[in-house]
Amino acid sequence: MNAVLVVNSGSSSIKYQVIDERSGDRLAQGLVERIGERGAGRVVYRSAAGEAVTEQDIPDHSAGFAAIVEEFRAAGTPIDSLGIVAVGHRVVHGGSDFIAPTMIDDAVAQRILDLAELAPLHNPGHYAAIVAARAVFPDLPHVAVFDTAFHQTMPESAYTYALDRGLAAEHGIRRYGFHGISHQVVSRRAATHLDRPLESLRQIVLHLGNGASVCAIDGGRSVDTSMGLTPLEGLVMGTRSGNIDAGAILHLLRRGVSIDDVDRELNKRAGFLGMTGSNDFRDVRAAAAAGDEAATLAIDVYVHRARHYLGAYLAVLGGADTVVFTAGLGENGPDLRALICAGFEWCGLRLDQAKNEAPGSGARVISADDSEITVLVVPADEEAEIAQQSIALVASS
Ligand code: ADP
């Protein structure tokens, strides 16, 4: 059996899954959270054998991995009995350096840390987890799979901000895009589901989760995406504003709001949360249905922004063969999907109301049979994709 330990780490958490590469089955999964909070650490382990939740002091990521290994041992399935052949690390920011999954050595790990300049909330945690995991599993290959890599095929015109060239170069300011693992796997699965070659398709993928982005994909290559230098740009999200006039930020700064507060307002207190008091679309939907005007407006703003991108990417791609919805709201929001797609009949996009509203969990078509653009819902399974990309790299090197 070939299994991959997929690690998704943050500054204070490690989420992991052990995935059987061939079947995609989860052999075990869990998380360690509140790393570095004195006496508050929490370790969760789940497998077919059962679930264990323990509270313990986890001072750093090394202690986190030690706790994970101990949970496997206590469950009677030591981690080295699972046939793990690689560790796949999800890394949010690969800058312009990493255009594909990359075998991690000391230099690659250091470069991931250096890129913390562009992703201060993410890359330091990735680095800490990589160092700790390499120490705990020194004999396994460790692979970094980047959220930015898929978008490195964007043309210069799509990734360049209209700034002074020297300033942009000095500070690494350009659009990178994120959610690349999801956009890549979802567009590939859509092609497989339709039994059409990926290379022949112009696709628009809407990843609508807590974080959200849209991607224009031409023949399997990302040519434009809504997130930019950071995951703040683009769509309205659970707690992020998405697009906002940079002048509004200057205005807040000039009025004495601190940089940290502006950061918090835009990244953690905006979006659905800022407009309605909840970041969860289920709450927003229920409030709107009960006549709450702020919730109704928030949905209107969300849909308006998403439709902007749908229209823009129809222009970028010269039309589209598929429009694909994925992630929490994309998979579970038939009402949102209908609102976003409404009025696009002029370009041959017609939803089938019954198909759109029918419950389902797998990849499925929700457009009418006579729709020129095929609309699909495709679940995102980013961890399985990280496992596959990690194994493929290990096998080829
Ligand atoms: P993340 O970006 O954190 O991975 P997900 O893709 O899991 O998030 O999306 C989470 C969001 O999806 C929730 O906050 C919620 O707004 C939305 N969501 C999840 N389930 C449903 C549902 N049944 N109906 C509507 N929205 C849902």
XYZ file of C-alpha atoms and ligand atoms in Angstrom:
424
model
C 0.000 0.000 0.000
C 1.170 3.515 -0.838
C -0.061 6.174 1.528
C 0.740 9.868 1.798
C 0.708 11.956 4.940
C -0.846 15.242 3.799
C -0.055 18.151 6.103
C -1.940 21.459 6.102
C -0.326 23.619 8.751
C -0.867 27.088 10.109
C 0.956 29.183 12.650
C -0.922 27.520 15.521
C -2.324 24.348 13.972
C -1.449 21.196 12.066
C -4.200 19.411 10.134
C -3.316 16.100 8.575
C -4.739 13.181 6.630
C -3.184 9.836 5.779
C -4.505 9.041 2.303
C -4.243 5.736 0.453
C -2.997 7.009 -2.878
C -4.806 4.440 -5.036
C -8.248 4.368 -3.461
C -8.219 7.898 -2.050
C -9.412 6.396 1.262
C -8.552 8.265 4.448
C -6.656 5.835 6.695
C -6.612 8.410 9.481
C -6.961 12.142 9.941
C -6.760 14.676 12.685
C -5.432 17.951 13.882
C -3.414 19.666 16.531
C -4.562 23.144 17.427
C -3.705 26.006 19.745
C -0.015 25.314 19.337
C 1.969 27.720 21.496
C -0.957 28.618 23.752
C 0.138 27.531 27.218
C -1.856 24.588 28.487
C -4.507 24.982 25.772
C -3.302 22.533 23.093
C -5.871 20.161 21.626
C -5.130 16.979 19.685
C -7.804 15.207 17.638
C -7.286 11.813 15.999
C -9.788 9.915 13.857
C -9.567 6.578 12.107
C -11.733 3.517 11.519
C -10.570 2.437 14.993
C -12.280 5.422 16.596
C -11.750 8.973 17.699
C -9.540 10.419 20.423
C -9.473 13.996 21.674
C -6.845 15.038 24.188
C -5.875 18.358 25.740
C -2.187 18.908 26.369
C 0.495 21.550 26.260
C 1.820 21.833 22.673
C 4.560 24.481 22.790
C 5.593 24.218 19.130
C 5.139 22.309 15.870
C 7.737 19.664 16.884
C 5.661 18.855 19.946
C 2.620 18.802 17.638
C 4.116 16.090 15.430
C 5.263 14.146 18.493
C 1.654 14.237 19.746
C 0.350 13.041 16.363
C 2.793 10.101 16.332
C 1.757 9.239 19.880
C -1.970 9.219 18.954
C -1.303 6.682 16.189
C 0.673 4.502 18.628
C -2.038 4.721 21.289
C -4.681 3.711 18.713
C -2.701 0.519 18.028
C -1.715 1.532 14.474
C 1.768 3.053 14.712
C 2.252 5.623 11.964
C 5.141 3.632 10.454
C 2.805 0.655 9.928
C 0.618 2.529 7.409
C 2.875 2.296 4.358
C 3.479 6.059 4.157
C 5.866 6.771 1.277
C 5.769 10.572 1.215
C 4.750 13.622 3.212
C 2.887 16.250 1.154
C 2.883 19.766 2.615
C 0.348 22.307 1.434
C 2.096 25.671 1.079
C 0.014 28.776 0.416
C 2.648 31.021 -1.173
C 5.329 29.872 -3.571
C 6.012 33.333 -5.030
C 7.371 33.270 -8.564
C 9.895 30.602 -7.578
C 7.719 27.515 -7.420
C 5.733 26.561 -10.484
C 5.200 22.883 -9.608
C 5.293 20.499 -6.638
C 8.833 20.563 -5.274
C 10.944 18.121 -3.256
C 11.825 19.832 0.003
C 15.496 20.162 0.976
C 17.063 22.722 3.304
C 17.232 25.371 0.573
C 13.580 24.918 -0.461
C 12.469 25.093 3.174
C 14.461 28.294 3.634
C 12.941 29.817 0.484
C 9.438 29.023 1.810
C 10.368 30.887 4.980
C 11.772 33.806 2.965
C 8.432 34.046 1.136
C 6.808 34.831 4.489
C 7.328 38.419 3.381
C 4.472 37.873 0.929
C 2.383 35.575 3.161
C 3.078 36.524 6.771
C 0.017 34.666 8.053
C 0.804 31.393 6.315
C 4.386 30.636 5.329
C 6.010 30.864 8.802
C 3.626 28.135 10.029
C 4.351 26.028 6.944
C 8.071 26.390 7.575
C 7.777 25.420 11.243
C 5.751 22.339 10.293
C 8.157 21.374 7.523
C 11.166 21.564 9.846
C 9.350 19.564 12.522
C 7.988 16.948 10.108
C 11.381 16.433 8.453
C 12.880 15.804 11.907
C 10.154 13.289 12.839
C 10.163 11.559 9.416
C 13.778 11.972 8.234
C 13.669 8.978 5.896
C 10.568 10.020 3.954
C 10.580 12.408 0.984
C 8.786 15.671 1.795
C 7.022 17.484 -1.045
C 5.707 21.054 -1.073
C 2.528 21.608 -3.107
C 1.792 25.294 -3.645
C -1.524 27.150 -3.857
C 0.090 29.694 -6.170
C 1.852 27.312 -8.590
C -1.094 26.652 -10.911
C -1.419 30.374 -11.650
C 2.182 30.831 -12.766
C 0.911 30.355 -16.334
C -0.987 33.678 -16.180
C 0.173 36.135 -18.840
C 2.026 39.250 -17.712
C -0.963 41.391 -18.621
C -3.088 39.512 -16.064
C -0.589 39.451 -13.213
C 0.905 42.940 -13.472
C -0.400 45.797 -11.323
C -0.112 49.195 -12.985
C 2.542 50.467 -10.566
C 5.973 51.953 -11.007
C 7.994 49.036 -12.391
C 10.904 49.543 -10.020
C 8.677 49.718 -6.962
C 6.740 46.603 -7.976
C 9.966 44.673 -8.630
C 11.647 45.821 -5.421
C 8.723 44.676 -3.274
C 7.583 41.653 -5.303
C 4.191 43.230 -5.949
C 2.267 41.343 -8.608
C -0.762 39.098 -8.730
C -0.028 35.482 -7.769
C -3.468 33.916 -7.244
C -4.372 31.191 -4.752
C -6.623 28.110 -4.452
C -4.549 26.749 -7.345
C -4.686 23.154 -6.131
C -8.486 23.352 -6.075
C -8.846 25.123 -9.434
C -6.530 22.592 -11.052
C -8.187 19.450 -9.706
C -11.728 20.740 -10.177
C -11.123 21.724 -13.817
C -9.523 18.358 -14.490
C -12.428 16.508 -12.846
C -14.958 18.527 -14.833
C -13.242 17.452 -18.061
C -13.174 13.823 -16.918
C -16.840 13.975 -15.924
C -17.773 15.310 -19.376
C -15.393 12.832 -21.026
C -13.790 15.678 -22.966
C -10.072 16.465 -23.302
C -8.958 19.074 -20.773
C -6.861 20.726 -23.500
C -9.994 21.519 -25.523
C -11.930 23.312 -22.764
C -12.302 26.956 -21.748
C -13.393 26.761 -18.114
C -14.431 29.232 -15.439
C -14.130 27.750 -11.937
C -15.793 29.480 -8.989
C -14.276 28.262 -5.701
C -16.785 29.638 -3.202
C -15.733 28.636 0.310
C -14.898 30.747 3.314
C -12.112 32.009 1.098
C -13.298 32.420 -2.486
C -11.787 32.925 -5.915
C -12.604 32.562 -9.588
C -10.212 31.224 -12.207
C -10.219 31.381 -15.995
C -8.659 28.186 -17.334
C -7.773 27.718 -20.974
C -6.906 24.164 -21.965
C -5.973 23.277 -18.387
C -3.835 26.392 -17.825
C -4.766 29.246 -15.509
C -4.891 32.484 -17.516
C -6.526 34.741 -14.933
C -7.724 34.547 -11.346
C -9.386 36.871 -8.895
C -6.959 36.712 -5.950
C -3.805 38.774 -6.223
C -0.657 39.513 -4.247
C -2.526 38.098 -1.259
C -5.763 36.118 -0.862
C -7.595 39.376 -0.098
C -8.344 40.474 -3.653
C -11.399 39.555 -5.676
C -14.676 38.081 -4.505
C -16.577 38.883 -1.333
C -15.636 36.167 1.191
C -16.667 34.932 4.631
C -14.515 37.463 6.482
C -12.562 39.233 3.681
C -13.718 42.247 1.721
C -12.335 41.182 -1.640
C -11.888 44.107 -4.074
C -11.842 47.518 -2.472
C -10.478 50.842 -3.690
C -6.908 51.077 -2.329
C -7.844 54.698 -1.641
C -10.230 53.485 1.092
C -7.264 51.971 2.915
C -5.308 55.224 2.652
C -8.380 57.059 3.904
C -8.602 54.824 6.999
C -4.864 55.185 7.672
C -5.047 58.963 7.367
C -7.963 58.988 9.786
C -5.758 57.269 12.359
C -6.843 53.640 12.101
C -3.710 51.570 12.726
C -2.184 49.293 10.091
C -2.994 46.221 12.204
C -6.597 47.343 12.616
C -7.005 47.959 8.878
C -5.527 44.503 8.262
C -7.996 42.961 10.703
C -10.941 44.899 9.290
C -10.233 43.790 5.714
C -9.177 40.184 6.367
C -11.050 39.093 9.474
C -14.031 41.410 10.006
C -15.251 42.152 6.472
C -17.153 40.139 3.872
C -20.330 38.384 5.000
C -19.214 38.780 8.626
C -18.791 42.534 8.347
C -22.000 43.071 6.420
C -24.248 40.736 8.440
C -22.566 39.590 11.674
C -21.983 36.020 10.445
C -19.376 34.655 8.081
C -21.483 31.557 7.404
C -23.709 31.739 4.351
C -26.314 29.516 6.035
C -26.894 32.234 8.655
C -26.931 34.973 6.032
C -29.441 33.061 3.919
C -31.718 32.440 6.913
C -31.551 36.093 7.962
C -32.376 37.271 4.426
C -35.315 34.862 4.265
C -36.571 36.377 7.537
C -36.510 39.839 5.968
C -33.181 41.145 7.293
C -32.184 43.962 4.903
C -28.454 43.831 5.678
C -28.365 40.113 4.876
C -30.297 40.651 1.631
C -27.871 43.386 0.609
C -24.855 41.198 1.495
C -26.115 38.454 -0.825
C -26.726 41.051 -3.561
C -23.166 42.383 -3.174
C -21.746 38.841 -3.187
C -23.653 37.887 -6.339
C -22.903 41.195 -8.088
C -19.161 40.683 -7.568
C -19.229 37.040 -8.690
C -21.135 38.016 -11.848
C -18.525 40.682 -12.629
C -15.882 37.969 -12.732
C -18.047 35.566 -14.703
C -18.532 38.245 -17.337
C -14.889 39.268 -17.256
C -13.640 35.739 -17.735
C -16.060 35.103 -20.592
C -14.252 38.025 -22.211
C -10.788 36.742 -21.242
C -11.490 33.266 -22.641
C -13.598 34.381 -25.627
C -16.554 32.387 -24.282
C -16.580 29.294 -22.127
C -17.332 25.595 -22.422
C -17.869 25.026 -18.706
C -18.663 26.999 -15.591
C -17.801 24.968 -12.505
C -18.886 25.583 -8.910
C -16.914 24.135 -5.994
C -16.261 24.467 -2.208
C -18.765 25.064 0.635
C -21.082 27.635 -0.967
C -20.426 26.470 -4.522
C -21.389 22.893 -3.673
C -24.243 23.646 -1.260
C -25.724 26.881 -2.556
C -28.197 26.190 -5.387
C -29.803 29.557 -4.630
C -26.464 31.370 -5.026
C -25.637 29.408 -8.173
C -28.983 30.399 -9.706
C -28.476 34.072 -8.820
C -24.922 34.115 -10.204
C -25.931 32.421 -13.474
C -29.172 34.394 -13.990
C -29.246 36.580 -17.072
C -26.320 34.879 -18.814
C -28.668 33.226 -21.331
C -27.389 35.694 -23.943
C -24.104 33.778 -24.028
C -25.704 30.340 -24.002
C -25.679 29.631 -20.265
C -28.916 28.082 -19.032
C -29.296 26.287 -15.706
C -31.747 23.419 -15.292
C -33.673 24.403 -12.193
C -34.465 20.839 -11.105
C -30.880 19.639 -11.615
C -29.521 22.696 -9.818
C -31.754 22.117 -6.818
C -31.434 18.319 -6.660
C -29.307 17.246 -3.699
C -26.078 15.521 -4.625
C -22.543 15.088 -3.446
C -20.497 14.020 -6.469
C -19.569 15.797 -9.713
C -22.756 16.664 -11.587
C -24.093 18.760 -14.460
C -26.697 21.366 -13.470
C -27.213 23.137 -16.794
C -30.049 22.481 -19.239
C -29.429 19.937 -22.000
C -29.556 22.725 -24.606
C -27.180 25.035 -22.683
C -24.133 25.828 -24.792
C -22.080 26.311 -21.623
C -22.135 23.245 -19.387
C -22.464 24.191 -15.741
C -21.184 21.696 -13.191
C -20.828 21.244 -9.468
C -17.553 19.460 -8.689
C -16.463 18.799 -5.099
C -12.974 19.982 -4.260
C -10.735 17.369 -2.677
C -7.523 19.294 -2.291
C -5.918 16.803 0.098
C -6.318 13.908 -2.371
C -4.759 16.111 -5.054
C -1.806 16.966 -2.787
C -1.352 13.233 -2.133
C -1.387 12.449 -5.855
C 0.963 15.257 -6.814
C 3.362 14.253 -4.022
C 3.424 10.596 -5.077
C 3.835 11.518 -8.738
C 6.869 13.666 -7.927
C 8.412 10.988 -5.699
C 7.867 8.329 -8.379
C 9.508 10.458 -11.061
C 12.563 11.520 -9.083
P -12.933 26.789 3.555
O -12.731 27.907 2.603
O -12.693 27.176 4.980
O -12.310 25.480 3.142
P -15.477 25.589 2.828
O -15.175 25.396 1.397
O -15.679 24.372 3.665
O -14.482 26.566 3.565
O -16.792 26.499 2.928
C -17.332 26.817 4.178
C -18.540 27.686 3.988
O -19.464 27.061 3.092
C -19.326 27.900 5.258
O -18.834 28.974 6.004
C -20.698 28.188 4.723
O -20.818 29.572 4.462
C -20.773 27.450 3.414
N -21.613 26.250 3.521
C -21.276 25.039 3.992
N -22.317 24.203 3.951
C -23.361 24.901 3.434
C -24.735 24.614 3.121
N -25.264 23.415 3.336
N -25.475 25.607 2.591
C -24.942 26.817 2.355
N -23.676 27.159 2.614
C -22.897 26.222 3.152
